[in-house]
Amino acid sequence: MAKAGFFIRPMPVGAEVIGDVDEKDPSVQAELYAAWLDHGILLFHGVDSIERHLELSRLFGELEIHPYVPARSPLHPLLIDIGGPGRRRAFVYDESDIRVNRIPWHRDTAYTRDICKGAMLRMVEVPRQLGETRLCDTAMAYDDLPEAVKAQLVGLEYHATLRNHPVKQIRPGAFWKAARPATDAEDPAGADKEPPDEADDHGWPSVIQPALLTHPESGRQCIFLSPTYVDYFLGMDPKESQDLLEYLVDHMLKPKYVYEHRWALNDAIVWDNRRFMHSSGGNLPSDTRYGLRTTLAGPTRTGRYLDEDTKAGETLLAD
Ligand SMILES: O=C(O)CCC(=O)C(=O)O
Ligand SMILES: [Fe+2]
């Protein structure tokens, strides 16, 4: 039942929190957590300070310092910068769209063994146009899979590698077929940013993840792919593996499983990373888009190394 001051408005995918939230009230906390588990994403409005962003984030889990050091925000150790002053060189996609901050479909930290529980992204500078975030409910998508495909996914694992460069990301889950760094003339404001090096793999070892996750709290099955990281499914020949990946990505990205958000200032979305994957369409380099994001800590040890002697990941995570 709604408490005084706010209510939860379900959307076709996810839900929106309308009104004033007193996040210090334990019954409000319980209601928000239950709604988050139920809907998988919650959209808040008017989150107007870092303190409030951190406080609201903590309702959904313990916060962690992000393992990927370059993403960390100078504003607070528990935040990462999404775009803003740290934005990269623009890319030209399919020779038609110039964009910064474009990210293909993924789950956060799925290139580690300890995928994070979730994250809360708050927008502190909104571009004049574009810059949408899309979020896909992989539990809903699982429910509608044919029984034969559900059976095929039981016990199946995939080999995953972090891919940060738009050219390396061209695969199911990317929504472009070609990409090149913008020239200085095309992106004057980004002329001081080095285009990322295609060969730079960031040193993260590849990890093996299950194709299905039984959600540890709701018990629902989720299609546990971070599509653009998938190299192959274990035990399949390359064509079979690629066909299955394409099939699953096409299925998950049907509009009925996807929420697309156009941001307003101080909107914040908290997603359940076990259940949802997400992507970012990108914005024009002449606009600024700046998000701050918290990360909800595990404990979801879903992955393993193919070579159990690989310790590089542990070293990186210890930073
Ligand atoms: O910029 C966005 O819309 C999403 C960024 C993202 O992938 C993240 O915050 O984890
Ligand atoms: Fe992300």
mmCIF file of C-alpha atoms and ligand atoms in Angstrom:
data_model
loop_
_atom_site.group_PDB
_atom_site.id
_atom_site.type_symbol
_atom_site.label_atom_id
_atom_site.label_comp_id
_atom_site.label_asym_id
_atom_site.label_seq_id
_atom_site.Cartn_x
_atom_site.Cartn_y
_atom_site.Cartn_z
ATOM 1 C CA MET A 1 0.000 0.000 0.000
ATOM 2 C CA ALA A 2 1.279 3.473 -0.799
ATOM 3 C CA LYS A 3 2.672 5.494 2.121
ATOM 4 C CA ALA A 4 1.921 9.175 2.558
ATOM 5 C CA GLY A 5 3.943 11.278 0.180
ATOM 6 C CA PHE A 6 4.720 8.919 -2.661
ATOM 7 C CA PHE A 7 3.458 6.043 -4.716
ATOM 8 C CA ILE A 8 4.895 3.523 -7.136
ATOM 9 C CA ARG A 9 3.586 3.778 -10.683
ATOM 10 C CA PRO A 10 4.290 0.640 -12.698
ATOM 11 C CA MET A 11 5.484 1.189 -16.276
ATOM 12 C CA PRO A 12 5.280 -1.518 -18.972
ATOM 13 C CA VAL A 13 8.878 -2.300 -17.954
ATOM 14 C CA GLY A 14 10.036 -1.087 -14.521
ATOM 15 C CA ALA A 15 8.301 1.423 -12.279
ATOM 16 C CA GLU A 16 8.405 5.102 -11.408
ATOM 17 C CA VAL A 17 8.457 6.604 -7.907
ATOM 18 C CA ILE A 18 6.153 9.614 -7.784
ATOM 19 C CA GLY A 19 6.175 12.119 -4.927
ATOM 20 C CA ASP A 20 8.295 12.720 -1.852
ATOM 21 C CA VAL A 21 10.211 9.798 -0.440
ATOM 22 C CA ASP A 22 11.218 9.804 3.218
ATOM 23 C CA GLU A 23 14.053 7.326 2.852
ATOM 24 C CA LYS A 24 14.703 7.356 6.622
ATOM 25 C CA ASP A 25 11.356 5.672 7.319
ATOM 26 C CA PRO A 26 11.883 1.879 7.590
ATOM 27 C CA SER A 27 8.477 1.078 6.121
ATOM 28 C CA VAL A 28 9.266 3.300 3.117
ATOM 29 C CA GLN A 29 12.599 1.515 2.734
ATOM 30 C CA ALA A 30 10.875 -1.868 2.775
ATOM 31 C CA GLU A 31 8.286 -0.759 0.254
ATOM 32 C CA LEU A 32 10.903 0.604 -2.139
ATOM 33 C CA TYR A 33 13.036 -2.523 -1.894
ATOM 34 C CA ALA A 34 10.048 -4.770 -2.540
ATOM 35 C CA ALA A 35 9.030 -2.630 -5.543
ATOM 36 C CA TRP A 36 12.569 -2.776 -6.903
ATOM 37 C CA LEU A 37 12.667 -6.565 -6.679
ATOM 38 C CA ASP A 38 9.240 -6.746 -8.234
ATOM 39 C CA HIS A 39 9.878 -4.360 -11.151
ATOM 40 C CA GLY A 40 13.673 -4.592 -11.564
ATOM 41 C CA ILE A 41 14.171 -0.863 -12.140
ATOM 42 C CA LEU A 42 12.907 2.175 -10.245
ATOM 43 C CA LEU A 43 12.942 5.681 -11.667
ATOM 44 C CA PHE A 44 13.236 8.548 -9.163
ATOM 45 C CA HIS A 45 12.884 12.250 -9.910
ATOM 46 C CA GLY A 46 14.432 15.264 -8.182
ATOM 47 C CA VAL A 47 17.456 13.550 -6.650
ATOM 48 C CA ASP A 48 19.246 16.827 -6.196
ATOM 49 C CA SER A 49 22.456 16.081 -4.297
ATOM 50 C CA ILE A 50 25.235 13.527 -4.050
ATOM 51 C CA GLU A 51 24.222 12.822 -0.438
ATOM 52 C CA ARG A 52 20.658 11.973 -1.486
ATOM 53 C CA HIS A 53 21.903 9.857 -4.383
ATOM 54 C CA LEU A 54 24.101 7.854 -1.993
ATOM 55 C CA GLU A 55 21.342 7.565 0.606
ATOM 56 C CA LEU A 56 18.791 6.302 -1.901
ATOM 57 C CA SER A 57 21.329 3.910 -3.432
ATOM 58 C CA ARG A 58 22.029 2.389 -0.013
ATOM 59 C CA LEU A 59 18.388 1.332 0.279
ATOM 60 C CA PHE A 60 19.109 -1.283 -2.376
ATOM 61 C CA GLY A 61 22.401 -2.640 -1.103
ATOM 62 C CA GLU A 62 25.842 -1.918 0.171
ATOM 63 C CA LEU A 63 27.853 0.356 -2.116
ATOM 64 C CA GLU A 64 31.211 -0.597 -3.581
ATOM 65 C CA ILE A 65 34.103 1.278 -5.108
ATOM 66 C CA HIS A 66 34.045 0.478 -8.807
ATOM 67 C CA PRO A 67 36.779 -1.953 -9.873
ATOM 68 C CA TYR A 68 37.483 -0.089 -13.129
ATOM 69 C CA VAL A 69 39.778 2.658 -11.874
ATOM 70 C CA PRO A 70 39.594 5.133 -14.820
ATOM 71 C CA ALA A 71 35.810 5.427 -14.387
ATOM 72 C CA ARG A 72 35.967 6.635 -10.775
ATOM 73 C CA SER A 73 34.644 10.147 -10.174
ATOM 74 C CA PRO A 74 36.760 12.876 -8.572
ATOM 75 C CA LEU A 75 33.587 13.969 -6.753
ATOM 76 C CA HIS A 76 33.246 10.947 -4.436
ATOM 77 C CA PRO A 77 34.978 7.566 -4.110
ATOM 78 C CA LEU A 78 31.670 5.696 -4.370
ATOM 79 C CA LEU A 79 30.703 7.379 -7.651
ATOM 80 C CA ILE A 80 31.798 6.821 -11.219
ATOM 81 C CA ASP A 81 31.554 9.467 -13.931
ATOM 82 C CA ILE A 82 29.416 8.648 -16.932
ATOM 83 C CA GLY A 83 30.401 11.106 -19.659
ATOM 84 C CA GLY A 84 30.691 14.683 -18.406
ATOM 85 C CA PRO A 85 34.246 15.981 -18.126
ATOM 86 C CA GLY A 86 35.577 12.441 -18.564
ATOM 87 C CA ARG A 87 33.853 11.845 -21.869
ATOM 88 C CA ARG A 88 35.877 10.281 -24.631
ATOM 89 C CA ARG A 89 36.508 11.239 -28.231
ATOM 90 C CA ALA A 90 33.320 11.141 -30.329
ATOM 91 C CA PHE A 91 32.839 8.304 -32.780
ATOM 92 C CA VAL A 92 31.094 8.334 -36.130
ATOM 93 C CA TYR A 93 28.752 5.373 -36.369
ATOM 94 C CA ASP A 94 27.725 3.942 -39.731
ATOM 95 C CA GLU A 95 29.084 7.151 -41.323
ATOM 96 C CA SER A 96 25.872 8.914 -40.294
ATOM 97 C CA ASP A 97 25.672 9.447 -36.523
ATOM 98 C CA ILE A 98 28.309 11.300 -34.538
ATOM 99 C CA ARG A 99 27.980 10.404 -30.861
ATOM 100 C CA VAL A 100 29.744 10.464 -27.532
ATOM 101 C CA ASN A 101 28.837 8.248 -24.575
ATOM 102 C CA ARG A 102 27.379 5.475 -26.707
ATOM 103 C CA ILE A 103 27.496 2.052 -25.009
ATOM 104 C CA PRO A 104 26.138 -1.224 -26.421
ATOM 105 C CA TRP A 105 24.021 -3.707 -24.462
ATOM 106 C CA HIS A 106 25.792 -5.028 -21.388
ATOM 107 C CA ARG A 107 25.570 -5.867 -17.716
ATOM 108 C CA ASP A 108 27.818 -3.966 -15.327
ATOM 109 C CA THR A 109 31.031 -5.690 -14.217
ATOM 110 C CA ALA A 110 30.082 -8.865 -16.115
ATOM 111 C CA TYR A 111 33.755 -9.066 -17.119
ATOM 112 C CA THR A 112 34.567 -9.964 -13.502
ATOM 113 C CA ARG A 113 33.569 -13.044 -11.536
ATOM 114 C CA ASP A 114 31.646 -10.910 -9.055
ATOM 115 C CA ILE A 115 28.978 -9.206 -11.100
ATOM 116 C CA CYS A 116 27.556 -6.289 -9.136
ATOM 117 C CA LYS A 117 24.041 -6.407 -7.699
ATOM 118 C CA GLY A 118 22.928 -3.200 -9.363
ATOM 119 C CA ALA A 119 23.641 0.466 -9.884
ATOM 120 C CA MET A 120 21.953 3.845 -9.598
ATOM 121 C CA LEU A 121 22.586 6.388 -12.352
ATOM 122 C CA ARG A 122 21.659 10.025 -11.745
ATOM 123 C CA MET A 123 21.804 12.609 -14.527
ATOM 124 C CA VAL A 124 23.362 15.910 -13.477
ATOM 125 C CA GLU A 125 23.746 17.461 -16.946
ATOM 126 C CA VAL A 126 21.148 16.661 -19.549
ATOM 127 C CA PRO A 127 21.882 16.943 -23.268
ATOM 128 C CA ARG A 128 19.512 19.083 -25.327
ATOM 129 C CA GLN A 129 18.675 16.050 -27.412
ATOM 130 C CA LEU A 130 19.309 12.290 -27.476
ATOM 131 C CA GLY A 131 21.268 10.668 -24.633
ATOM 132 C CA GLU A 132 18.643 8.052 -23.808
ATOM 133 C CA THR A 133 19.324 4.980 -21.669
ATOM 134 C CA ARG A 134 17.623 1.678 -22.509
ATOM 135 C CA LEU A 135 17.056 -1.096 -20.009
ATOM 136 C CA CYS A 136 15.963 -4.637 -20.853
ATOM 137 C CA ASP A 137 14.153 -7.033 -18.528
ATOM 138 C CA THR A 138 15.804 -10.412 -19.102
ATOM 139 C CA ALA A 139 13.452 -12.180 -16.666
ATOM 140 C CA MET A 140 10.378 -11.207 -18.688
ATOM 141 C CA ALA A 141 12.250 -12.196 -21.842
ATOM 142 C CA TYR A 142 13.165 -15.568 -20.324
ATOM 143 C CA ASP A 143 9.544 -16.330 -19.418
ATOM 144 C CA ASP A 144 8.515 -16.057 -23.084
ATOM 145 C CA LEU A 145 11.278 -18.275 -24.509
ATOM 146 C CA PRO A 146 10.183 -21.519 -26.163
ATOM 147 C CA GLU A 147 10.607 -24.487 -23.822
ATOM 148 C CA ALA A 148 13.240 -26.051 -26.113
ATOM 149 C CA VAL A 149 15.440 -22.945 -25.820
ATOM 150 C CA LYS A 150 14.946 -22.796 -22.057
ATOM 151 C CA ALA A 151 16.149 -26.409 -21.888
ATOM 152 C CA GLN A 152 19.154 -25.604 -24.086
ATOM 153 C CA LEU A 153 20.239 -22.840 -21.700
ATOM 154 C CA VAL A 154 20.275 -25.018 -18.589
ATOM 155 C CA GLY A 155 23.897 -25.438 -17.492
ATOM 156 C CA LEU A 156 25.205 -23.524 -20.527
ATOM 157 C CA GLU A 157 28.109 -21.117 -19.974
ATOM 158 C CA TYR A 158 29.761 -18.446 -22.097
ATOM 159 C CA HIS A 159 33.237 -17.044 -22.401
ATOM 160 C CA ALA A 160 33.188 -13.251 -21.860
ATOM 161 C CA THR A 161 35.728 -10.503 -22.452
ATOM 162 C CA LEU A 162 35.414 -6.794 -21.698
ATOM 163 C CA ARG A 163 35.230 -4.771 -24.888
ATOM 164 C CA ASN A 164 35.447 -1.030 -24.562
ATOM 165 C CA HIS A 165 36.272 0.065 -28.087
ATOM 166 C CA PRO A 166 33.317 0.735 -30.435
ATOM 167 C CA VAL A 167 34.971 -1.256 -33.222
ATOM 168 C CA LYS A 168 35.518 -4.272 -30.991
ATOM 169 C CA GLN A 169 31.908 -4.005 -29.838
ATOM 170 C CA ILE A 170 30.455 -4.670 -33.303
ATOM 171 C CA ARG A 171 28.540 -7.859 -32.586
ATOM 172 C CA PRO A 172 25.087 -8.802 -31.288
ATOM 173 C CA GLY A 173 24.187 -6.175 -28.711
ATOM 174 C CA ALA A 174 25.813 -3.317 -30.619
ATOM 175 C CA PHE A 175 23.421 -1.213 -32.648
ATOM 176 C CA TRP A 176 25.918 -0.162 -35.307
ATOM 177 C CA LYS A 177 27.809 -1.897 -38.094
ATOM 178 C CA ALA A 178 30.803 0.434 -38.381
ATOM 179 C CA ALA A 179 32.553 2.996 -36.206
ATOM 180 C CA ARG A 180 35.548 5.299 -36.511
ATOM 181 C CA PRO A 181 36.943 8.036 -34.257
ATOM 182 C CA ALA A 182 35.668 11.492 -35.198
ATOM 183 C CA THR A 183 38.221 13.872 -36.669
ATOM 184 C CA ASP A 184 39.225 17.028 -34.760
ATOM 185 C CA ALA A 185 37.027 19.022 -37.141
ATOM 186 C CA GLU A 186 34.045 16.772 -36.477
ATOM 187 C CA ASP A 187 34.529 16.887 -32.697
ATOM 188 C CA PRO A 188 36.414 20.097 -31.843
ATOM 189 C CA ALA A 189 35.504 19.871 -28.130
ATOM 190 C CA GLY A 190 37.006 16.383 -28.005
ATOM 191 C CA ALA A 191 40.162 17.208 -29.949
ATOM 192 C CA ASP A 192 42.237 16.966 -26.768
ATOM 193 C CA LYS A 193 40.977 13.433 -26.084
ATOM 194 C CA GLU A 194 43.089 10.633 -27.454
ATOM 195 C CA PRO A 195 41.021 8.148 -29.432
ATOM 196 C CA PRO A 196 41.047 4.890 -27.440
ATOM 197 C CA ASP A 197 43.517 2.285 -28.581
ATOM 198 C CA GLU A 198 41.807 -0.678 -30.227
ATOM 199 C CA ALA A 199 44.492 -3.013 -28.953
ATOM 200 C CA ASP A 200 44.013 -1.985 -25.317
ATOM 201 C CA ASP A 201 42.180 -4.807 -23.557
ATOM 202 C CA HIS A 202 42.503 -3.209 -20.091
ATOM 203 C CA GLY A 203 44.128 -6.319 -18.702
ATOM 204 C CA TRP A 204 40.939 -7.999 -17.530
ATOM 205 C CA PRO A 205 41.142 -11.757 -17.971
ATOM 206 C CA SER A 206 38.227 -13.373 -19.786
ATOM 207 C CA VAL A 207 35.676 -14.937 -17.495
ATOM 208 C CA ILE A 208 33.160 -17.763 -17.780
ATOM 209 C CA GLN A 209 29.582 -16.835 -16.868
ATOM 210 C CA PRO A 210 26.367 -18.881 -16.848
ATOM 211 C CA ALA A 211 23.809 -18.168 -19.581
ATOM 212 C CA LEU A 212 21.012 -18.361 -17.010
ATOM 213 C CA LEU A 213 20.868 -16.947 -13.513
ATOM 214 C CA THR A 214 18.311 -17.924 -10.924
ATOM 215 C CA HIS A 215 17.718 -14.587 -9.267
ATOM 216 C CA PRO A 216 18.976 -15.041 -5.703
ATOM 217 C CA GLU A 217 16.093 -13.096 -4.147
ATOM 218 C CA SER A 218 13.074 -13.557 -6.406
ATOM 219 C CA GLY A 219 13.916 -17.027 -7.711
ATOM 220 C CA ARG A 220 13.079 -15.905 -11.276
ATOM 221 C CA GLN A 221 15.183 -17.111 -14.171
ATOM 222 C CA CYS A 222 17.106 -14.381 -16.014
ATOM 223 C CA ILE A 223 18.908 -14.637 -19.358
ATOM 224 C CA PHE A 224 22.266 -13.728 -17.907
ATOM 225 C CA LEU A 225 24.061 -12.426 -20.980
ATOM 226 C CA SER A 226 26.168 -9.328 -21.325
ATOM 227 C CA PRO A 227 25.868 -9.615 -25.079
ATOM 228 C CA THR A 228 28.758 -7.564 -26.425
ATOM 229 C CA TYR A 229 31.195 -9.353 -24.120
ATOM 230 C CA VAL A 230 30.216 -12.830 -25.306
ATOM 231 C CA ASP A 231 32.984 -14.605 -27.235
ATOM 232 C CA TYR A 232 31.252 -17.991 -27.511
ATOM 233 C CA PHE A 233 29.127 -20.494 -25.642
ATOM 234 C CA LEU A 234 31.198 -23.347 -24.242
ATOM 235 C CA GLY A 235 30.796 -26.687 -25.988
ATOM 236 C CA MET A 236 29.255 -25.292 -29.186
ATOM 237 C CA ASP A 237 30.783 -24.884 -32.593
ATOM 238 C CA PRO A 238 31.260 -21.243 -33.648
ATOM 239 C CA LYS A 239 28.233 -21.111 -35.950
ATOM 240 C CA GLU A 240 25.880 -22.716 -33.464
ATOM 241 C CA SER A 241 27.170 -20.353 -30.789
ATOM 242 C CA GLN A 242 26.778 -17.254 -32.959
ATOM 243 C CA ASP A 243 23.278 -18.299 -34.079
ATOM 244 C CA LEU A 244 22.161 -18.812 -30.479
ATOM 245 C CA LEU A 245 23.612 -15.463 -29.399
ATOM 246 C CA GLU A 246 21.883 -13.641 -32.256
ATOM 247 C CA TYR A 247 18.611 -15.396 -31.513
ATOM 248 C CA LEU A 248 18.719 -14.529 -27.802
ATOM 249 C CA VAL A 249 19.711 -10.905 -28.350
ATOM 250 C CA ASP A 250 16.964 -10.411 -30.965
ATOM 251 C CA HIS A 251 14.476 -11.951 -28.582
ATOM 252 C CA MET A 252 15.533 -9.897 -25.532
ATOM 253 C CA LEU A 253 15.512 -6.624 -27.456
ATOM 254 C CA LYS A 254 11.870 -6.856 -28.499
ATOM 255 C CA PRO A 255 10.322 -3.520 -27.489
ATOM 256 C CA LYS A 256 8.010 -5.181 -24.948
ATOM 257 C CA TYR A 257 11.000 -6.026 -22.729
ATOM 258 C CA VAL A 258 12.759 -2.656 -23.038
ATOM 259 C CA TYR A 259 12.279 0.654 -21.229
ATOM 260 C CA GLU A 260 13.813 3.689 -22.922
ATOM 261 C CA HIS A 261 14.436 6.708 -20.716
ATOM 262 C CA ARG A 262 14.821 10.311 -21.885
ATOM 263 C CA TRP A 263 16.509 12.058 -18.998
ATOM 264 C CA ALA A 264 15.478 15.128 -17.051
ATOM 265 C CA LEU A 265 17.848 16.833 -14.620
ATOM 266 C CA ASN A 266 18.241 14.852 -11.362
ATOM 267 C CA ASP A 267 16.349 11.805 -12.557
ATOM 268 C CA ALA A 268 17.905 8.670 -11.109
ATOM 269 C CA ILE A 269 17.351 5.058 -12.134
ATOM 270 C CA VAL A 270 18.367 2.108 -9.995
ATOM 271 C CA TRP A 271 18.561 -1.194 -11.865
ATOM 272 C CA ASP A 272 18.886 -4.779 -10.733
ATOM 273 C CA ASN A 273 21.935 -5.898 -12.698
ATOM 274 C CA ARG A 274 21.145 -9.547 -12.146
ATOM 275 C CA ARG A 275 17.894 -9.124 -14.038
ATOM 276 C CA PHE A 276 18.381 -6.128 -16.367
ATOM 277 C CA MET A 277 20.902 -5.316 -19.047
ATOM 278 C CA HIS A 278 21.231 -1.791 -20.425
ATOM 279 C CA SER A 279 22.669 0.382 -23.181
ATOM 280 C CA SER A 280 23.224 4.035 -23.960
ATOM 281 C CA GLY A 281 22.372 5.581 -27.327
ATOM 282 C CA GLY A 282 24.850 8.432 -27.002
ATOM 283 C CA ASN A 283 24.507 12.163 -27.517
ATOM 284 C CA LEU A 284 25.897 14.831 -29.814
ATOM 285 C CA PRO A 285 29.443 15.975 -28.979
ATOM 286 C CA SER A 286 28.236 19.591 -28.955
ATOM 287 C CA ASP A 287 26.049 18.777 -25.915
ATOM 288 C CA THR A 288 27.206 17.757 -22.458
ATOM 289 C CA ARG A 289 25.720 14.724 -20.794
ATOM 290 C CA TYR A 290 26.965 13.991 -17.301
ATOM 291 C CA GLY A 291 25.814 11.121 -15.120
ATOM 292 C CA LEU A 292 27.028 9.996 -11.710
ATOM 293 C CA ARG A 293 26.614 6.377 -10.801
ATOM 294 C CA THR A 294 26.831 4.287 -7.658
ATOM 295 C CA THR A 295 27.501 0.545 -7.713
ATOM 296 C CA LEU A 296 25.683 -1.948 -5.474
ATOM 297 C CA ALA A 297 28.088 -4.614 -4.243
ATOM 298 C CA GLY A 298 27.507 -8.345 -4.845
ATOM 299 C CA PRO A 299 27.527 -10.858 -3.360
ATOM 300 C CA THR A 300 26.911 -12.574 -6.692
ATOM 301 C CA ARG A 301 29.891 -14.774 -7.533
ATOM 302 C CA THR A 302 28.506 -16.068 -10.804
ATOM 303 C CA GLY A 303 31.666 -16.342 -12.860
ATOM 304 C CA ARG A 304 34.792 -18.455 -12.894
ATOM 305 C CA TYR A 305 38.038 -18.457 -14.820
ATOM 306 C CA LEU A 306 38.561 -21.061 -17.486
ATOM 307 C CA ASP A 307 42.066 -21.429 -16.185
ATOM 308 C CA GLU A 308 41.551 -21.428 -12.436
ATOM 309 C CA ASP A 309 45.167 -20.348 -11.986
ATOM 310 C CA THR A 310 44.401 -16.923 -13.437
ATOM 311 C CA LYS A 311 44.938 -14.469 -10.652
ATOM 312 C CA ALA A 312 45.087 -11.240 -12.647
ATOM 313 C CA GLY A 313 41.438 -10.459 -11.940
ATOM 314 C CA GLU A 314 41.994 -10.750 -8.210
ATOM 315 C CA THR A 315 44.828 -8.263 -8.421
ATOM 316 C CA LEU A 316 42.721 -5.773 -10.337
ATOM 317 C CA LEU A 317 39.816 -6.122 -7.926
ATOM 318 C CA ALA A 318 42.077 -5.574 -4.965
ATOM 319 C CA ASP A 319 42.931 -2.058 -6.126
HETATM 320 O O1 LIG B 1 25.062 6.323 -19.916
HETATM 321 C C1 LIG B 1 24.154 5.516 -19.792
HETATM 322 O O2 LIG B 1 23.032 5.729 -20.217
HETATM 323 C C2 LIG B 1 24.412 4.173 -19.177
HETATM 324 C C3 LIG B 1 25.807 4.072 -18.732
HETATM 325 C C4 LIG B 1 26.122 2.730 -18.163
HETATM 326 O O3 LIG B 1 26.259 1.755 -18.839
HETATM 327 C C5 LIG B 1 26.234 2.626 -16.712
HETATM 328 O O4 LIG B 1 26.037 3.625 -16.004
HETATM 329 O O5 LIG B 1 26.512 1.515 -16.229
HETATM 330 FE FE FE B 2 26.560 0.014 -17.576
#
